[in-house]
Amino acid sequence: MTYARIAQITRNTAETQIFVSLNIDGTGIGKLDTGVPFLDHMLEQITRHGLFDLEIKCTGDTHIDDHHSVEDVGIALGQALKIALGDKKGIRRYGHFYAPLDESLSRVVVDISGRPSLHMDVPFTRAYVGKLDVDLFSEFFYGLVNNAMITLHIDNLKGKNSHHQIESVFKALARALRMACEIDERAAGKLPSTKEML
């Protein structure tokens, strides 16, 4: 790797104003203020377990509800990830991880494919975690995959507590992304694709 895999994004709409700074090769430093406390807690999992340095500041219309902020943070984070990955030469491309959290177990598989696709099966046991509507997590992940141009398979294999279900998903996501983004020294300078394009 001969360049810093860092990106900064500013995304302003009539509904949200967002700044994202991402360093893929970080040490797990997070500075997170999305205006949605439970989302901040989930993004902390990405920083800590993925070892990404991530700063996100979002000011949104949460007086209406959390929808726009959650979705738009996913969009901006996806944009930052795509830029930070650069030409993708030498990356492992694929990543997977199983993460337990007490009774909950989740599996996340990532392909930095250049083709956005989300397959999510999380049978939430209740509609809200705290004040956050669990339906918004799919909006976050759609925003992420469509803008990062990745394929993401998310399965909560077991779980009874919705907080544990989604937190185990984010922990597994962090580790799977970390694996997929890592530089493979044996593949230095090469794209992990027979198409020679990702």
CSV table of N, CA and C in Angstrom, one decimal, residues 4-162:
chain,number,residue,atom,x,y,z
A,4,ALA,N,-2.4,6.7,1.7
A,4,ALA,CA,-3.2,6.6,2.9
A,4,ALA,C,-4.7,6.4,2.4
A,5,ARG,N,-5.3,5.4,3.1
A,5,ARG,CA,-6.7,5.1,2.7
A,5,ARG,C,-7.6,5.9,3.7
A,6,ILE,N,-7.7,7.1,3.3
A,6,ILE,CA,-8.5,8.1,4.1
A,6,ILE,C,-9.5,8.8,3.2
A,7,ALA,N,-10.6,9.1,3.8
A,7,ALA,CA,-11.6,9.9,3.0
A,7,ALA,C,-12.4,10.8,3.9
A,8,GLN,N,-12.8,12.0,3.4
A,8,GLN,CA,-13.7,12.9,4.1
A,8,GLN,C,-14.8,13.2,3.2
A,9,ILE,N,-16.0,13.2,3.7
A,9,ILE,CA,-17.2,13.5,3.0
A,9,ILE,C,-18.1,14.5,3.7
A,10,THR,N,-18.6,15.5,3.0
A,10,THR,CA,-19.6,16.4,3.5
A,10,THR,C,-20.8,16.2,2.6
A,11,ARG,N,-21.9,15.9,3.2
A,11,ARG,CA,-23.2,15.7,2.5
A,11,ARG,C,-24.3,16.5,3.1
A,12,ASN,N,-24.8,17.5,2.4
A,12,ASN,CA,-25.8,18.4,2.9
A,12,ASN,C,-27.1,18.3,2.1
A,13,THR,N,-28.2,18.1,2.8
A,13,THR,CA,-29.5,18.1,2.1
A,13,THR,C,-30.4,19.0,2.9
A,14,ALA,N,-31.7,19.1,2.5
A,14,ALA,CA,-32.6,19.9,3.3
A,14,ALA,C,-33.0,19.1,4.6
A,15,GLU,N,-32.6,17.8,4.7
A,15,GLU,CA,-33.0,17.0,5.8
A,15,GLU,C,-31.9,16.7,6.8
A,16,THR,N,-30.6,16.6,6.2
A,16,THR,CA,-29.5,16.3,7.1
A,16,THR,C,-28.2,17.1,6.6
A,17,GLN,N,-27.4,17.3,7.5
A,17,GLN,CA,-26.0,17.9,7.2
A,17,GLN,C,-25.0,16.9,7.9
A,18,ILE,N,-24.2,16.3,7.1
A,18,ILE,CA,-23.3,15.3,7.6
A,18,ILE,C,-21.9,15.5,7.2
A,19,PHE,N,-21.0,15.2,8.1
A,19,PHE,CA,-19.5,15.2,7.9
A,19,PHE,C,-19.1,13.8,8.3
A,20,VAL,N,-18.3,13.2,7.4
A,20,VAL,CA,-17.7,11.9,7.7
A,20,VAL,C,-16.2,11.9,7.4
A,21,SER,N,-15.4,11.4,8.4
A,21,SER,CA,-14.0,11.2,8.1
A,21,SER,C,-13.6,9.8,8.5
A,22,LEU,N,-13.0,9.1,7.5
A,22,LEU,CA,-12.7,7.7,7.7
A,22,LEU,C,-11.3,7.4,7.3
A,23,ASN,N,-10.6,6.6,8.2
A,23,ASN,CA,-9.3,6.1,8.0
A,23,ASN,C,-9.4,4.6,8.1
A,24,ILE,N,-9.3,3.9,7.0
A,24,ILE,CA,-9.5,2.4,7.0
A,24,ILE,C,-8.4,1.8,7.9
A,25,ASP,N,-7.2,2.3,7.8
A,25,ASP,CA,-6.0,1.7,8.5
A,25,ASP,C,-5.8,2.4,9.8
A,26,GLY,N,-6.8,2.6,10.6
A,26,GLY,CA,-6.7,3.3,11.8
A,26,GLY,C,-6.4,2.4,13.0
A,27,THR,N,-6.8,2.9,14.2
A,27,THR,CA,-6.5,2.2,15.4
A,27,THR,C,-7.8,2.1,16.3
A,28,GLY,N,-8.9,2.4,15.7
A,28,GLY,CA,-10.2,2.3,16.4
A,28,GLY,C,-10.7,3.5,17.1
A,29,ILE,N,-10.3,4.7,16.7
A,29,ILE,CA,-10.7,5.9,17.3
A,29,ILE,C,-12.0,6.4,16.7
A,30,GLY,N,-13.0,6.6,17.5
A,30,GLY,CA,-14.3,7.1,17.1
A,30,GLY,C,-14.7,8.4,17.7
A,31,LYS,N,-15.3,9.3,16.9
A,31,LYS,CA,-15.9,10.5,17.4
A,31,LYS,C,-17.2,10.6,16.7
A,32,LEU,N,-18.3,10.2,17.4
A,32,LEU,CA,-19.5,9.9,16.7
A,32,LEU,C,-20.6,10.7,17.4
A,33,ASP,N,-21.3,11.5,16.5
A,33,ASP,CA,-22.5,12.3,17.0
A,33,ASP,C,-23.5,12.4,15.9
A,34,THR,N,-24.3,11.4,15.8
A,34,THR,CA,-25.3,11.4,14.7
A,34,THR,C,-26.6,12.0,15.1
A,35,GLY,N,-26.8,12.3,16.3
A,35,GLY,CA,-28.1,12.8,16.8
A,35,GLY,C,-29.0,11.6,17.2
A,36,VAL,N,-28.6,10.4,16.9
A,36,VAL,CA,-29.3,9.2,17.2
A,36,VAL,C,-28.4,8.3,18.1
A,37,PRO,N,-28.6,8.4,19.4
A,37,PRO,CA,-27.7,7.8,20.4
A,37,PRO,C,-27.4,6.3,20.1
A,38,PHE,N,-28.5,5.5,19.8
A,38,PHE,CA,-28.2,4.1,19.6
A,38,PHE,C,-27.4,3.8,18.3
A,39,LEU,N,-27.6,4.6,17.3
A,39,LEU,CA,-26.8,4.5,16.1
A,39,LEU,C,-25.3,4.8,16.4
A,40,ASP,N,-25.1,5.8,17.3
A,40,ASP,CA,-23.7,6.1,17.7
A,40,ASP,C,-23.1,4.9,18.4
A,41,HIS,N,-23.9,4.2,19.2
A,41,HIS,CA,-23.4,3.0,19.9
A,41,HIS,C,-23.0,1.9,18.9
A,42,MET,N,-23.8,1.8,17.8
A,42,MET,CA,-23.5,0.7,16.8
A,42,MET,C,-22.3,1.1,16.0
A,43,LEU,N,-22.2,2.4,15.7
A,43,LEU,CA,-21.0,2.8,14.9
A,43,LEU,C,-19.7,2.7,15.7
A,44,GLU,N,-19.8,2.8,17.1
A,44,GLU,CA,-18.7,2.5,17.9
A,44,GLU,C,-18.2,1.1,17.8
A,45,GLN,N,-19.1,0.2,17.5
A,45,GLN,CA,-18.7,-1.2,17.2
A,45,GLN,C,-17.8,-1.3,16.0
A,46,ILE,N,-18.1,-0.5,15.0
A,46,ILE,CA,-17.3,-0.5,13.7
A,46,ILE,C,-15.9,0.0,14.0
A,47,THR,N,-15.8,1.1,14.8
A,47,THR,CA,-14.5,1.7,15.1
A,47,THR,C,-13.7,0.7,15.9
A,48,ARG,N,-14.3,0.2,17.0
A,48,ARG,CA,-13.5,-0.6,18.0
A,48,ARG,C,-13.1,-2.0,17.4
A,49,HIS,N,-14.1,-2.6,16.8
A,49,HIS,CA,-13.8,-4.0,16.3
A,49,HIS,C,-13.2,-4.0,14.9
A,50,GLY,N,-13.5,-3.0,14.1
A,50,GLY,CA,-12.9,-2.9,12.8
A,50,GLY,C,-11.6,-2.2,12.7
A,51,LEU,N,-11.2,-1.5,13.8
A,51,LEU,CA,-10.0,-0.7,13.9
A,51,LEU,C,-10.0,0.4,12.8
A,52,PHE,N,-11.2,0.9,12.5
A,52,PHE,CA,-11.3,2.1,11.6
A,52,PHE,C,-11.3,3.3,12.5
A,53,ASP,N,-10.6,4.4,12.1
A,53,ASP,CA,-10.8,5.7,12.7
A,53,ASP,C,-12.0,6.3,12.0
A,54,LEU,N,-13.0,6.7,12.8
A,54,LEU,CA,-14.2,7.2,12.2
A,54,LEU,C,-14.7,8.4,12.9
A,55,GLU,N,-14.9,9.5,12.2
A,55,GLU,CA,-15.6,10.7,12.8
A,55,GLU,C,-16.9,10.9,12.0
A,56,ILE,N,-18.0,11.0,12.7
A,56,ILE,CA,-19.3,11.3,12.0
A,56,ILE,C,-20.0,12.4,12.8
A,57,LYS,N,-20.4,13.5,12.2
A,57,LYS,CA,-21.2,14.5,12.8
A,57,LYS,C,-22.4,14.7,11.9
A,58,CYS,N,-23.6,14.4,12.4
A,58,CYS,CA,-24.9,14.6,11.7
A,58,CYS,C,-25.8,15.5,12.4
A,59,THR,N,-26.3,16.5,11.7
A,59,THR,CA,-27.4,17.3,12.2
A,59,THR,C,-28.6,17.0,11.3
A,60,GLY,N,-29.7,16.4,11.9
A,60,GLY,CA,-30.8,16.0,11.1
A,60,GLY,C,-32.1,16.4,11.7
A,61,ASP,N,-33.2,16.1,10.9
A,61,ASP,CA,-34.5,16.5,11.3
A,61,ASP,C,-35.1,15.4,12.3
A,62,THR,N,-34.4,15.1,13.3
A,62,THR,CA,-34.9,14.1,14.3
A,62,THR,C,-36.1,14.5,15.0
A,63,HIS,N,-36.5,15.8,14.9
A,63,HIS,CA,-37.8,16.2,15.5
A,63,HIS,C,-39.0,15.6,14.7
A,64,ILE,N,-38.7,15.2,13.5
A,64,ILE,CA,-39.7,14.4,12.7
A,64,ILE,C,-39.6,13.0,13.1
A,65,ASP,N,-38.5,12.3,12.8
A,65,ASP,CA,-38.1,11.0,13.3
A,65,ASP,C,-36.7,10.8,12.9
A,66,ASP,N,-36.2,9.6,13.2
A,66,ASP,CA,-34.7,9.3,13.0
A,66,ASP,C,-34.4,8.9,11.6
A,67,HIS,N,-35.4,8.7,10.7
A,67,HIS,CA,-35.3,8.0,9.4
A,67,HIS,C,-34.2,8.7,8.6
A,68,HIS,N,-34.3,10.0,8.4
A,68,HIS,CA,-33.4,10.6,7.4
A,68,HIS,C,-31.9,10.6,8.0
A,69,SER,N,-31.8,10.8,9.3
A,69,SER,CA,-30.4,10.7,9.8
A,69,SER,C,-29.8,9.4,9.7
A,70,VAL,N,-30.5,8.3,10.0
A,70,VAL,CA,-30.0,7.0,10.0
A,70,VAL,C,-29.6,6.6,8.5
A,71,GLU,N,-30.6,6.8,7.6
A,71,GLU,CA,-30.3,6.5,6.2
A,71,GLU,C,-29.2,7.3,5.6
A,72,ASP,N,-29.1,8.6,5.9
A,72,ASP,CA,-28.1,9.4,5.3
A,72,ASP,C,-26.7,9.2,5.8
A,73,VAL,N,-26.7,8.8,7.1
A,73,VAL,CA,-25.4,8.4,7.7
A,73,VAL,C,-24.8,7.2,7.0
A,74,GLY,N,-25.7,6.2,6.7
A,74,GLY,CA,-25.3,5.1,5.9
A,74,GLY,C,-24.8,5.4,4.5
A,75,ILE,N,-25.5,6.4,3.9
A,75,ILE,CA,-25.1,6.8,2.5
A,75,ILE,C,-23.7,7.5,2.6
A,76,ALA,N,-23.5,8.4,3.5
A,76,ALA,CA,-22.3,9.1,3.6
A,76,ALA,C,-21.1,8.2,4.0
A,77,LEU,N,-21.4,7.3,4.9
A,77,LEU,CA,-20.3,6.3,5.3
A,77,LEU,C,-19.9,5.5,4.1
A,78,GLY,N,-20.9,5.0,3.3
A,78,GLY,CA,-20.7,4.3,2.1
A,78,GLY,C,-19.8,5.0,1.1
A,79,GLN,N,-20.1,6.3,0.9
A,79,GLN,CA,-19.3,7.2,0.0
A,79,GLN,C,-17.9,7.3,0.5
A,80,ALA,N,-17.7,7.5,1.8
A,80,ALA,CA,-16.4,7.6,2.4
A,80,ALA,C,-15.6,6.3,2.2
A,81,LEU,N,-16.3,5.1,2.4
A,81,LEU,CA,-15.6,3.9,2.3
A,81,LEU,C,-15.1,3.6,0.8
A,82,LYS,N,-16.0,3.9,-0.1
A,82,LYS,CA,-15.6,3.8,-1.5
A,82,LYS,C,-14.4,4.6,-1.9
A,83,ILE,N,-14.4,5.8,-1.4
A,83,ILE,CA,-13.3,6.7,-1.8
A,83,ILE,C,-12.0,6.3,-1.1
A,84,ALA,N,-12.1,5.9,0.2
A,84,ALA,CA,-10.9,5.5,1.0
A,84,ALA,C,-10.3,4.2,0.4
A,85,LEU,N,-11.1,3.3,-0.2
A,85,LEU,CA,-10.5,2.1,-0.7
A,85,LEU,C,-9.7,2.4,-2.0
A,86,GLY,N,-9.9,3.5,-2.6
A,86,GLY,CA,-9.1,3.9,-3.8
A,86,GLY,C,-9.2,2.9,-4.9
A,87,ASP,N,-8.1,2.4,-5.5
A,87,ASP,CA,-8.2,1.5,-6.6
A,87,ASP,C,-8.4,0.1,-6.2
A,88,LYS,N,-8.5,-0.2,-5.0
A,88,LYS,CA,-8.8,-1.5,-4.4
A,88,LYS,C,-7.7,-2.6,-4.7
A,89,LYS,N,-6.6,-2.2,-5.2
A,89,LYS,CA,-5.5,-3.1,-5.5
A,89,LYS,C,-4.9,-3.7,-4.3
A,90,GLY,N,-4.8,-5.0,-4.2
A,90,GLY,CA,-4.2,-5.7,-3.1
A,90,GLY,C,-5.1,-6.0,-2.0
A,91,ILE,N,-6.4,-5.6,-2.0
A,91,ILE,CA,-7.3,-5.9,-0.9
A,91,ILE,C,-7.7,-7.4,-0.9
A,92,ARG,N,-8.1,-7.9,0.2
A,92,ARG,CA,-8.5,-9.2,0.3
A,92,ARG,C,-9.9,-9.4,-0.4
A,93,ARG,N,-10.7,-8.4,-0.4
A,93,ARG,CA,-12.0,-8.3,-1.1
A,93,ARG,C,-13.1,-8.9,-0.3
A,94,TYR,N,-12.9,-10.2,0.2
A,94,TYR,CA,-13.9,-10.9,0.9
A,94,TYR,C,-13.6,-10.8,2.4
A,95,GLY,N,-14.7,-10.8,3.2
A,95,GLY,CA,-14.6,-10.9,4.6
A,95,GLY,C,-15.8,-11.5,5.2
A,96,HIS,N,-15.7,-12.2,6.3
A,96,HIS,CA,-16.8,-12.8,7.0
A,96,HIS,C,-16.5,-12.9,8.5
A,97,PHE,N,-17.6,-12.9,9.3
A,97,PHE,CA,-17.4,-13.1,10.7
A,97,PHE,C,-18.7,-13.5,11.4
A,98,TYR,N,-18.5,-14.3,12.4
A,98,TYR,CA,-19.6,-14.7,13.3
A,98,TYR,C,-19.4,-14.0,14.6
A,99,ALA,N,-20.4,-13.2,15.1
A,99,ALA,CA,-20.2,-12.6,16.4
A,99,ALA,C,-21.4,-12.9,17.3
A,100,PRO,N,-21.0,-13.5,18.5
A,100,PRO,CA,-22.1,-13.7,19.5
A,100,PRO,C,-22.2,-12.5,20.4
A,101,LEU,N,-23.4,-12.3,20.9
A,101,LEU,CA,-23.6,-11.4,22.1
A,101,LEU,C,-24.6,-12.0,22.9
A,102,ASP,N,-24.1,-12.7,24.0
A,102,ASP,CA,-25.0,-13.4,24.9
A,102,ASP,C,-25.8,-14.5,24.1
A,103,GLU,N,-27.1,-14.4,24.1
A,103,GLU,CA,-27.9,-15.4,23.4
A,103,GLU,C,-28.0,-15.2,21.9
A,104,SER,N,-27.5,-14.1,21.4
A,104,SER,CA,-27.6,-13.7,20.0
A,104,SER,C,-26.3,-14.1,19.2
A,105,LEU,N,-26.5,-14.5,18.0
A,105,LEU,CA,-25.4,-14.9,17.1
A,105,LEU,C,-25.7,-14.4,15.7
A,106,SER,N,-24.8,-13.6,15.2
A,106,SER,CA,-25.0,-13.0,13.8
A,106,SER,C,-23.8,-13.4,12.9
A,107,ARG,N,-24.1,-13.5,11.7
A,107,ARG,CA,-23.0,-13.8,10.6
A,107,ARG,C,-23.1,-12.7,9.6
A,108,VAL,N,-22.0,-12.1,9.3
A,108,VAL,CA,-22.0,-11.1,8.2
A,108,VAL,C,-20.9,-11.5,7.2
A,109,VAL,N,-21.2,-11.4,5.9
A,109,VAL,CA,-20.3,-11.7,4.8
A,109,VAL,C,-20.2,-10.5,3.9
A,110,VAL,N,-19.0,-10.0,3.6
A,110,VAL,CA,-18.8,-8.9,2.8
A,110,VAL,C,-18.0,-9.2,1.5
A,111,ASP,N,-18.5,-8.7,0.4
A,111,ASP,CA,-17.7,-8.7,-0.9
A,111,ASP,C,-17.6,-7.3,-1.4
A,112,ILE,N,-16.3,-6.8,-1.4
A,112,ILE,CA,-16.1,-5.5,-2.0
A,112,ILE,C,-16.0,-5.7,-3.5
A,113,SER,N,-17.2,-5.8,-4.1
A,113,SER,CA,-17.4,-6.3,-5.4
A,113,SER,C,-17.6,-5.3,-6.5
A,114,GLY,N,-17.9,-4.1,-6.1
A,114,GLY,CA,-18.3,-3.1,-7.1
A,114,GLY,C,-19.8,-3.2,-7.5
A,115,ARG,N,-20.5,-4.2,-6.9
A,115,ARG,CA,-21.9,-4.4,-7.2
A,115,ARG,C,-22.7,-4.3,-5.9
A,116,PRO,N,-23.5,-3.3,-5.8
A,116,PRO,CA,-24.2,-3.1,-4.5
A,116,PRO,C,-25.4,-4.1,-4.4
A,117,SER,N,-25.4,-4.8,-3.3
A,117,SER,CA,-26.4,-5.8,-3.0
A,117,SER,C,-26.5,-6.1,-1.5
A,118,LEU,N,-27.7,-6.0,-1.0
A,118,LEU,CA,-28.0,-6.3,0.4
A,118,LEU,C,-28.9,-7.4,0.6
A,119,HIS,N,-28.5,-8.4,1.4
A,119,HIS,CA,-29.4,-9.5,1.8
A,119,HIS,C,-29.4,-9.6,3.3
A,120,MET,N,-30.5,-9.2,3.9
A,120,MET,CA,-30.5,-9.0,5.4
A,120,MET,C,-31.7,-9.8,6.0
A,121,ASP,N,-31.4,-10.7,6.9
A,121,ASP,CA,-32.4,-11.5,7.6
A,121,ASP,C,-32.1,-11.4,9.1
A,122,VAL,N,-32.8,-10.5,9.7
A,122,VAL,CA,-32.7,-10.3,11.1
A,122,VAL,C,-34.2,-10.3,11.7
A,123,PRO,N,-34.6,-11.4,12.3
A,123,PRO,CA,-36.0,-11.5,12.8
A,123,PRO,C,-36.1,-10.8,14.2
A,124,PHE,N,-36.1,-9.5,14.1
A,124,PHE,CA,-36.2,-8.7,15.4
A,124,PHE,C,-37.4,-9.2,16.3
A,125,THR,N,-37.1,-9.2,17.5
A,125,THR,CA,-38.1,-9.7,18.5
A,125,THR,C,-39.0,-8.6,19.0
A,126,ARG,N,-38.6,-7.3,18.7
A,126,ARG,CA,-39.5,-6.2,19.0
A,126,ARG,C,-39.2,-5.1,18.0
A,127,ALA,N,-40.1,-4.1,18.0
A,127,ALA,CA,-40.1,-3.1,17.0
A,127,ALA,C,-39.1,-1.9,17.3
A,128,TYR,N,-38.8,-1.7,18.5
A,128,TYR,CA,-37.9,-0.6,18.9
A,128,TYR,C,-36.8,-1.1,19.8
A,129,VAL,N,-35.6,-0.5,19.6
A,129,VAL,CA,-34.5,-0.6,20.6
A,129,VAL,C,-34.4,0.8,21.2
A,130,GLY,N,-34.7,0.9,22.4
A,130,GLY,CA,-34.9,2.2,23.0
A,130,GLY,C,-36.0,3.0,22.2
A,131,LYS,N,-35.6,4.1,21.6
A,131,LYS,CA,-36.5,4.9,20.8
A,131,LYS,C,-36.3,4.7,19.3
A,132,LEU,N,-35.4,3.8,18.9
A,132,LEU,CA,-35.1,3.6,17.5
A,132,LEU,C,-35.9,2.5,16.9
A,133,ASP,N,-36.6,2.8,15.8
A,133,ASP,CA,-37.3,1.9,15.0
A,133,ASP,C,-36.4,0.9,14.3
A,134,VAL,N,-36.5,-0.4,14.6
A,134,VAL,CA,-35.6,-1.4,14.0
A,134,VAL,C,-35.6,-1.4,12.5
A,135,ASP,N,-36.7,-1.0,11.9
A,135,ASP,CA,-36.8,-0.9,10.4
A,135,ASP,C,-35.7,0.0,9.8
A,136,LEU,N,-35.3,0.9,10.6
A,136,LEU,CA,-34.3,1.9,10.1
A,136,LEU,C,-32.9,1.2,9.8
A,137,PHE,N,-32.6,0.1,10.4
A,137,PHE,CA,-31.3,-0.5,10.2
A,137,PHE,C,-31.2,-1.0,8.7
A,138,SER,N,-32.3,-1.5,8.1
A,138,SER,CA,-32.2,-1.8,6.7
A,138,SER,C,-32.0,-0.6,5.9
A,139,GLU,N,-32.5,0.5,6.3
A,139,GLU,CA,-32.3,1.8,5.5
A,139,GLU,C,-30.8,2.2,5.6
A,140,PHE,N,-30.2,2.0,6.8
A,140,PHE,CA,-28.8,2.3,7.0
A,140,PHE,C,-27.9,1.4,6.1
A,141,PHE,N,-28.2,0.1,6.1
A,141,PHE,CA,-27.4,-0.8,5.3
A,141,PHE,C,-27.6,-0.7,3.8
A,142,TYR,N,-28.8,-0.3,3.4
A,142,TYR,CA,-29.0,-0.1,2.0
A,142,TYR,C,-28.2,1.2,1.6
A,143,GLY,N,-28.2,2.2,2.4
A,143,GLY,CA,-27.4,3.4,2.1
A,143,GLY,C,-25.9,3.1,2.0
A,144,LEU,N,-25.5,2.2,2.9
A,144,LEU,CA,-24.1,1.8,3.0
A,144,LEU,C,-23.7,1.0,1.7
A,145,VAL,N,-24.4,0.0,1.4
A,145,VAL,CA,-24.0,-0.9,0.3
A,145,VAL,C,-24.2,-0.2,-1.1
A,146,ASN,N,-25.2,0.6,-1.2
A,146,ASN,CA,-25.4,1.3,-2.5
A,146,ASN,C,-24.4,2.3,-2.8
A,147,ASN,N,-23.8,2.9,-1.8
A,147,ASN,CA,-22.8,3.9,-2.0
A,147,ASN,C,-21.3,3.4,-1.9
A,148,ALA,N,-21.1,2.4,-1.1
A,148,ALA,CA,-19.8,1.8,-1.1
A,148,ALA,C,-19.6,0.8,-2.2
A,149,MET,N,-20.7,0.4,-2.9
A,149,MET,CA,-20.6,-0.5,-4.0
A,149,MET,C,-20.1,-1.9,-3.5
A,150,ILE,N,-20.7,-2.4,-2.4
A,150,ILE,CA,-20.3,-3.7,-1.9
A,150,ILE,C,-21.6,-4.6,-1.8
A,151,THR,N,-21.3,-5.9,-1.7
A,151,THR,CA,-22.3,-6.9,-1.4
A,151,THR,C,-22.2,-7.2,0.0
A,152,LEU,N,-23.4,-7.3,0.7
A,152,LEU,CA,-23.4,-7.5,2.1
A,152,LEU,C,-24.5,-8.5,2.5
A,153,HIS,N,-24.2,-9.6,3.1
A,153,HIS,CA,-25.1,-10.6,3.6
A,153,HIS,C,-25.1,-10.5,5.1
A,154,ILE,N,-26.3,-10.3,5.7
A,154,ILE,CA,-26.4,-10.1,7.1
A,154,ILE,C,-27.5,-11.2,7.6
A,155,ASP,N,-27.1,-12.0,8.5
A,155,ASP,CA,-28.0,-13.0,9.1
A,155,ASP,C,-27.8,-13.1,10.6
A,156,ASN,N,-28.9,-12.8,11.3
A,156,ASN,CA,-29.0,-13.1,12.7
A,156,ASN,C,-29.5,-14.5,12.9
A,157,LEU,N,-28.6,-15.4,13.3
A,157,LEU,CA,-28.9,-16.8,13.3
A,157,LEU,C,-29.7,-17.2,14.5
A,158,LYS,N,-29.6,-16.5,15.6
A,158,LYS,CA,-30.4,-16.7,16.8
A,158,LYS,C,-30.3,-15.4,17.7
A,159,GLY,N,-31.4,-15.3,18.4
A,159,GLY,CA,-31.4,-14.1,19.3
A,159,GLY,C,-32.8,-13.8,19.8
A,160,LYS,N,-32.9,-13.3,21.1
A,160,LYS,CA,-34.2,-13.0,21.7
A,160,LYS,C,-34.3,-11.6,22.1
A,161,ASN,N,-33.1,-10.9,22.3
A,161,ASN,CA,-33.1,-9.5,22.7
A,161,ASN,C,-32.7,-8.7,21.5
A,162,SER,N,-33.5,-7.7,21.1
A,162,SER,CA,-33.3,-7.0,19.8
A,162,SER,C,-32.0,-6.1,19.9
